[in-house]
CSV table of C-alpha atoms and ligand atoms in Angstrom, one decimal:
chain,number,residue,atom,x,y,z
A,1,MET,CA,-38.9,-76.8,2.2
A,2,ARG,CA,-41.0,-74.1,0.4
A,3,PHE,CA,-41.8,-70.7,1.9
A,4,TYR,CA,-44.8,-68.7,0.8
A,5,THR,CA,-46.7,-65.6,1.9
A,6,MET,CA,-50.4,-65.7,1.6
A,7,LEU,CA,-53.0,-63.0,2.0
A,8,ARG,CA,-55.8,-64.0,4.3
A,9,GLU,CA,-58.5,-61.5,5.3
A,10,GLY,CA,-56.1,-58.6,4.7
A,11,ARG,CA,-53.3,-60.1,6.7
A,12,GLU,CA,-49.9,-61.2,5.2
A,13,ILE,CA,-49.2,-64.6,6.6
A,14,PRO,CA,-45.8,-66.4,6.1
A,15,CYS,CA,-46.2,-70.1,5.5
A,16,ALA,CA,-44.1,-73.2,5.0
A,17,SER,CA,-44.9,-76.3,3.0
A,18,SER,CA,-43.0,-79.5,2.2
A,19,ASP,CA,-44.6,-80.2,-1.2
A,20,GLY,CA,-46.6,-77.1,-2.1
A,21,GLN,CA,-49.9,-78.9,-1.5
A,22,VAL,CA,-50.8,-77.5,1.9
A,23,LEU,CA,-49.6,-74.2,3.4
A,24,TYR,CA,-48.8,-74.1,7.2
A,25,PRO,CA,-48.7,-70.6,8.7
A,26,ILE,CA,-45.7,-69.8,10.8
A,27,PRO,CA,-47.0,-68.0,13.8
A,28,SER,CA,-43.5,-67.3,15.3
A,29,VAL,CA,-42.5,-64.8,12.6
A,30,ALA,CA,-44.0,-61.6,11.2
A,31,SER,CA,-42.8,-62.3,7.6
A,32,ILE,CA,-40.3,-64.4,5.6
A,33,ASN,CA,-37.9,-61.5,6.0
A,34,ASP,CA,-38.2,-61.8,9.7
A,35,LEU,CA,-37.7,-65.6,9.5
A,36,ILE,CA,-34.5,-65.1,7.4
A,37,SER,CA,-33.0,-62.2,9.4
A,38,ARG,CA,-33.5,-63.9,12.7
A,39,GLY,CA,-32.4,-67.3,11.4
A,40,VAL,CA,-35.6,-69.0,12.6
A,41,LEU,CA,-35.5,-72.7,11.9
A,42,VAL,CA,-38.8,-74.3,11.0
A,43,ASP,CA,-39.7,-77.9,11.9
A,44,LEU,CA,-42.6,-78.8,9.6
A,45,GLU,CA,-44.0,-81.6,11.8
A,46,SER,CA,-44.4,-79.3,14.8
A,47,LEU,CA,-45.7,-76.5,12.6
A,48,LYS,CA,-48.3,-78.9,11.2
A,49,SER,CA,-49.7,-79.9,14.6
A,50,ALA,CA,-49.5,-76.3,15.9
A,51,SER,CA,-51.4,-74.9,12.9
A,52,GLU,CA,-54.0,-77.7,13.0
A,53,ASN,CA,-54.7,-76.8,16.7
A,54,ALA,CA,-54.4,-73.0,16.2
A,55,ASP,CA,-57.2,-71.0,17.9
A,56,ASP,CA,-56.8,-68.2,15.3
A,57,PRO,CA,-58.6,-69.3,12.1
A,58,LEU,CA,-56.2,-67.3,10.0
A,59,LEU,CA,-53.4,-69.6,11.3
A,60,LYS,CA,-55.0,-72.9,10.3
A,61,PRO,CA,-53.5,-74.9,7.4
A,62,LEU,CA,-54.8,-74.1,3.9
A,63,PRO,CA,-54.6,-76.0,0.6
A,64,LEU,CA,-52.4,-74.1,-1.8
A,65,ALA,CA,-55.2,-74.2,-4.4
A,66,GLU,CA,-57.4,-72.1,-2.1
A,67,ALA,CA,-54.7,-69.6,-1.0
A,68,GLU,CA,-54.3,-66.1,-2.3
A,69,LEU,CA,-50.6,-66.0,-2.8
A,70,LEU,CA,-48.4,-62.9,-2.6
A,71,ALA,CA,-44.7,-62.8,-3.5
A,72,PRO,CA,-42.8,-64.9,-0.9
A,73,ILE,CA,-41.1,-61.7,0.1
A,74,PRO,CA,-43.7,-59.0,-0.8
A,75,HIS,CA,-41.6,-56.1,0.6
A,76,PRO,CA,-37.8,-56.6,0.2
A,77,LEU,CA,-35.7,-55.0,2.9
A,78,GLN,CA,-33.5,-53.4,0.3
A,79,ASP,CA,-33.3,-52.8,-3.4
A,80,VAL,CA,-32.8,-56.0,-5.4
A,81,VAL,CA,-29.3,-56.5,-6.7
A,82,CYS,CA,-29.3,-57.4,-10.4
A,83,LEU,CA,-27.0,-58.7,-13.0
A,84,GLY,CA,-27.2,-57.2,-16.5
A,85,LEU,CA,-26.3,-59.2,-19.7
A,86,ASN,CA,-25.4,-62.3,-17.8
A,87,TYR,CA,-26.3,-64.9,-20.5
A,88,ALA,CA,-24.2,-64.8,-23.8
A,89,SER,CA,-27.4,-65.3,-25.9
A,90,HIS,CA,-29.1,-62.3,-24.2
A,91,ARG,CA,-26.0,-60.2,-24.6
A,92,GLU,CA,-26.1,-60.7,-28.4
A,93,GLU,CA,-29.8,-59.9,-28.8
A,94,ALA,CA,-29.6,-56.8,-26.5
A,95,ALA,CA,-26.7,-55.4,-28.6
A,96,ARG,CA,-28.7,-56.0,-31.8
A,97,PHE,CA,-31.5,-54.0,-30.3
A,98,SER,CA,-29.2,-51.1,-29.2
A,99,ASP,CA,-25.5,-51.3,-29.6
A,100,THR,CA,-25.1,-48.0,-27.9
A,101,ALA,CA,-27.0,-49.1,-24.8
A,102,PHE,CA,-25.9,-52.8,-24.6
A,103,GLY,CA,-23.0,-53.4,-27.0
A,104,GLY,CA,-19.2,-53.1,-26.6
A,105,GLU,CA,-16.7,-54.9,-24.5
A,106,ARG,CA,-18.0,-55.9,-21.0
A,107,PRO,CA,-15.1,-57.5,-19.3
A,108,TYR,CA,-16.7,-57.1,-15.8
A,109,PRO,CA,-20.1,-58.0,-14.6
A,110,ILE,CA,-22.8,-55.4,-14.9
A,111,PHE,CA,-24.4,-54.8,-11.5
A,112,PHE,CA,-27.4,-52.6,-11.0
A,113,ALA,CA,-30.3,-52.3,-8.6
A,114,LYS,CA,-34.1,-52.4,-8.7
A,115,ARG,CA,-36.3,-50.6,-6.2
A,116,VAL,CA,-39.2,-52.8,-5.1
A,117,ASN,CA,-41.7,-51.3,-2.8
A,118,THR,CA,-44.1,-54.2,-3.2
A,119,ALA,CA,-43.5,-57.2,-5.4
A,120,PRO,CA,-46.5,-58.6,-7.3
A,121,GLY,CA,-47.1,-62.2,-6.5
A,122,PRO,CA,-48.5,-65.1,-8.6
A,123,GLU,CA,-51.6,-63.8,-10.6
A,124,GLY,CA,-50.6,-60.2,-9.7
A,125,THR,CA,-50.7,-57.6,-12.4
A,126,ILE,CA,-47.8,-55.8,-14.2
A,127,PRO,CA,-48.8,-52.1,-14.8
A,128,SER,CA,-48.2,-50.9,-18.3
A,129,TYR,CA,-48.1,-47.1,-17.6
A,130,PRO,CA,-49.6,-45.8,-20.8
A,131,GLY,CA,-48.0,-42.4,-21.7
A,132,LEU,CA,-44.9,-43.2,-19.7
A,133,VAL,CA,-43.8,-46.6,-20.9
A,134,GLU,CA,-43.6,-47.5,-24.6
A,135,LYS,CA,-41.5,-50.7,-24.8
A,136,LEU,CA,-42.6,-52.9,-21.9
A,137,ASP,CA,-40.5,-56.1,-21.6
A,138,TYR,CA,-40.2,-59.2,-19.5
A,139,GLU,CA,-37.0,-61.0,-18.2
A,140,CYS,CA,-37.4,-64.3,-16.5
A,141,GLU,CA,-34.6,-64.8,-13.9
A,142,LEU,CA,-33.4,-67.0,-11.1
A,143,ALA,CA,-33.3,-65.0,-7.9
A,144,VAL,CA,-31.0,-66.0,-5.0
A,145,ILE,CA,-31.9,-65.1,-1.5
A,146,LEU,CA,-29.1,-64.8,1.1
A,147,GLY,CA,-29.7,-66.4,4.5
A,148,LYS,CA,-27.1,-64.5,6.5
A,149,ASP,CA,-25.0,-61.4,6.4
A,150,ALA,CA,-22.1,-61.8,3.9
A,151,PHE,CA,-18.8,-60.0,3.8
A,152,GLY,CA,-15.5,-61.1,2.4
A,153,VAL,CA,-16.9,-64.4,1.2
A,154,ALA,CA,-14.6,-66.7,-0.8
A,155,PRO,CA,-16.2,-68.3,-3.9
A,156,GLU,CA,-16.1,-71.8,-2.4
A,157,GLN,CA,-18.0,-70.5,0.7
A,158,VAL,CA,-20.8,-68.8,-1.2
A,159,LYS,CA,-23.2,-71.7,-1.2
A,160,ASP,CA,-23.3,-71.7,2.6
A,161,TYR,CA,-24.8,-68.2,2.5
A,162,ILE,CA,-27.8,-69.1,0.3
A,163,PHE,CA,-31.2,-69.4,1.9
A,164,GLY,CA,-33.1,-70.3,-1.2
A,165,TYR,CA,-34.2,-69.5,-4.7
A,166,THR,CA,-37.3,-68.0,-6.3
A,167,VAL,CA,-38.5,-66.9,-9.8
A,168,LEU,CA,-38.3,-63.2,-10.5
A,169,ASN,CA,-39.5,-61.2,-13.6
A,170,ASP,CA,-37.2,-58.2,-14.1
A,171,VAL,CA,-39.9,-56.2,-15.9
A,172,SER,CA,-38.2,-53.4,-17.9
A,173,ALA,CA,-39.4,-50.3,-19.7
A,174,ARG,CA,-36.8,-50.3,-22.5
A,175,THR,CA,-37.3,-46.6,-23.6
A,176,LEU,CA,-36.8,-45.4,-20.0
A,177,GLN,CA,-34.0,-47.9,-19.5
A,178,THR,CA,-32.0,-46.8,-22.5
A,179,ARG,CA,-32.6,-43.0,-22.6
A,180,HIS,CA,-31.3,-42.6,-19.1
A,181,LYS,CA,-27.7,-43.7,-18.7
A,182,GLN,CA,-28.6,-45.7,-15.6
A,183,TRP,CA,-31.1,-48.5,-15.8
A,184,TYR,CA,-32.6,-47.8,-12.3
A,185,PHE,CA,-35.7,-45.8,-13.3
A,186,GLY,CA,-36.8,-48.1,-16.2
A,187,LYS,CA,-36.5,-51.2,-14.0
A,188,SER,CA,-38.0,-49.8,-10.7
A,189,LEU,CA,-41.5,-48.7,-11.5
A,190,ASP,CA,-44.1,-50.0,-9.1
A,191,GLY,CA,-45.1,-53.5,-10.0
A,192,PHE,CA,-42.0,-54.2,-12.1
A,193,THR,CA,-40.7,-57.1,-10.0
A,194,PRO,CA,-43.1,-60.0,-9.7
A,195,MET,CA,-41.7,-62.9,-7.6
A,196,GLY,CA,-42.8,-66.3,-6.7
A,197,PRO,CA,-44.7,-68.5,-6.3
A,198,CYS,CA,-42.4,-69.6,-3.4
A,199,ILE,CA,-38.9,-69.7,-2.1
A,200,VAL,CA,-37.4,-73.2,-2.4
A,201,THR,CA,-34.7,-73.7,0.2
A,202,ALA,CA,-31.1,-74.2,-0.9
A,203,ASP,CA,-30.9,-77.7,0.5
A,204,GLU,CA,-33.4,-78.9,-2.1
A,205,ILE,CA,-31.5,-77.7,-5.2
A,206,ALA,CA,-28.1,-79.1,-6.3
A,207,TYR,CA,-25.4,-76.5,-6.3
A,208,PRO,CA,-24.7,-74.7,-8.5
A,209,PRO,CA,-28.3,-74.6,-9.8
A,210,ALA,CA,-28.7,-76.1,-13.3
A,211,LEU,CA,-32.4,-75.6,-13.9
A,212,ALA,CA,-34.5,-75.1,-17.0
A,213,ILE,CA,-35.7,-71.5,-17.2
A,214,ARG,CA,-38.5,-70.5,-19.5
A,215,CYS,CA,-40.9,-67.7,-20.3
A,216,ARG,CA,-44.1,-67.8,-22.2
A,217,VAL,CA,-46.2,-64.9,-23.4
A,218,ASP,CA,-49.8,-65.8,-24.1
A,219,GLY,CA,-48.7,-69.4,-24.3
A,220,GLU,CA,-45.9,-68.7,-26.8
A,221,LEU,CA,-42.5,-70.0,-25.6
A,222,ARG,CA,-40.1,-67.0,-25.7
A,223,GLN,CA,-37.3,-67.8,-23.4
A,224,ASP,CA,-35.9,-71.3,-23.0
A,225,SER,CA,-32.5,-71.8,-21.4
A,226,ASN,CA,-30.8,-73.2,-18.3
A,227,THR,CA,-29.4,-71.4,-15.2
A,228,GLU,CA,-26.1,-73.3,-15.7
A,229,ASN,CA,-25.4,-70.8,-18.5
A,230,LEU,CA,-24.8,-67.8,-16.2
A,231,LEU,CA,-21.7,-65.9,-17.4
A,232,THR,CA,-20.9,-64.6,-13.9
A,233,THR,CA,-21.8,-67.5,-11.5
A,234,ILE,CA,-23.5,-67.1,-8.2
A,235,ASP,CA,-20.1,-67.9,-6.5
A,236,GLU,CA,-18.5,-65.1,-8.4
A,237,ILE,CA,-21.3,-62.6,-7.9
A,238,VAL,CA,-21.5,-62.9,-4.1
A,239,SER,CA,-17.7,-63.2,-3.7
A,240,MET,CA,-17.0,-60.2,-5.8
A,241,LEU,CA,-19.5,-57.9,-4.2
A,242,THR,CA,-18.7,-58.9,-0.7
A,243,GLN,CA,-15.1,-58.0,-1.0
A,244,GLY,CA,-16.2,-54.5,-0.3
A,245,MET,CA,-19.9,-54.4,0.7
A,246,THR,CA,-22.0,-56.4,3.1
A,247,LEU,CA,-24.9,-58.2,1.6
A,248,LYS,CA,-27.4,-58.5,4.4
A,249,ALA,CA,-29.5,-61.5,5.2
A,250,GLY,CA,-32.6,-61.3,3.0
A,251,THR,CA,-30.7,-59.8,0.1
A,252,ILE,CA,-32.3,-60.8,-3.2
A,253,ILE,CA,-30.0,-61.2,-6.2
A,254,ALA,CA,-31.5,-61.4,-9.7
A,255,THR,CA,-29.0,-63.3,-11.7
A,256,GLY,CA,-29.9,-62.2,-15.2
A,257,THR,CA,-32.1,-63.3,-18.1
A,258,PRO,CA,-31.4,-65.6,-21.1
A,259,ALA,CA,-32.3,-64.7,-24.7
A,260,GLY,CA,-35.8,-64.4,-25.9
A,261,VAL,CA,-37.0,-61.1,-24.4
A,262,GLY,CA,-39.2,-58.8,-26.5
A,263,MET,CA,-36.4,-56.5,-27.6
A,264,GLY,CA,-34.5,-59.4,-28.9
A,265,MET,CA,-37.2,-60.6,-31.3
A,266,GLN,CA,-37.1,-59.7,-35.0
A,267,PRO,CA,-38.9,-57.4,-35.2
A,268,PRO,CA,-39.0,-56.5,-31.4
A,269,CYS,CA,-42.3,-57.4,-29.8
A,270,PHE,CA,-43.3,-55.8,-26.5
A,271,LEU,CA,-45.9,-56.5,-23.9
A,272,LYS,CA,-49.3,-55.0,-24.1
A,273,SER,CA,-52.3,-54.8,-21.8
A,274,GLY,CA,-54.0,-58.1,-21.3
A,275,ASP,CA,-50.9,-60.3,-22.0
A,276,LYS,CA,-50.3,-63.3,-19.8
A,277,VAL,CA,-46.6,-63.7,-18.8
A,278,GLU,CA,-45.4,-66.9,-17.4
A,279,CYS,CA,-41.9,-67.2,-15.9
A,280,GLU,CA,-41.0,-70.8,-15.0
A,281,ILE,CA,-38.0,-72.4,-13.4
A,282,GLU,CA,-37.6,-76.1,-13.0
A,283,GLY,CA,-38.1,-77.2,-9.4
A,284,ILE,CA,-39.3,-73.8,-8.2
A,285,GLY,CA,-42.6,-73.1,-10.1
A,286,ASN,CA,-44.4,-71.0,-12.6
A,287,LEU,CA,-44.9,-67.3,-11.9
A,288,VAL,CA,-48.0,-66.1,-13.8
A,289,ASN,CA,-48.8,-62.4,-14.2
A,290,TYR,CA,-51.1,-60.3,-16.3
A,291,VAL,CA,-50.2,-57.0,-17.9
A,292,LYS,CA,-52.8,-54.4,-17.0
B,1,LIG,MG1,-32.6,-58.5,-15.8
């Protein structure tokens, strides 16, 4: 199943779809966060008939092509958990850009967080912050969404905690990221975490995910890899963190980006106003955003 959030006459409406053709509003939940944290099970057949017979016109089915989509989780409950330098190819290009910031031995995974007040959805804009941000960059990533609270999870149990997957662009201001010793500020500006177009539930994707992951800027292919190339796997990420911290239902984990970001190009080439950024993962969809 696929979960979406659409905006209809100013209201954020959580929806389900089997094939991404028609969206069926889910009236029993306030949001996709609500659906996940309460463990609400959706039966698409009963949802179809309920929405077709709904009195409220905002709760009627709508073809995807006519829907204004938001991020599937427009307002994450907590900061997004991120992995840094989690593809070997990206580790090399990042160290070439700045050995001080990204080089050296990294025997353990790099975890950091990203504040996300509101995640831009498909067709949403990425602000460029003239005067504050000089080196604006993209990072196409597979995001994992947990379906239940996780603590002390063994690697072989991790897959049972996964609700689904989406595409996330870990937009980064390289100057801010590297001049501060922590990456938090340079990754957390408003509008820096586009997500979508949907969450595909875990049962629809073979585990561990081995999915083509690509990014295009103005049609030019920049990133082209596969999620099977993660250095620290999803099993390892969730198991390691939950040895000492609870990851709540609804937690979003951005698993890192492959080579091909702007700072890795020779010479580096950053985003500018008007650019079209497409982040695509096989089986999930293409997340398109424009730099403003
Ligand atoms: Mg990243």
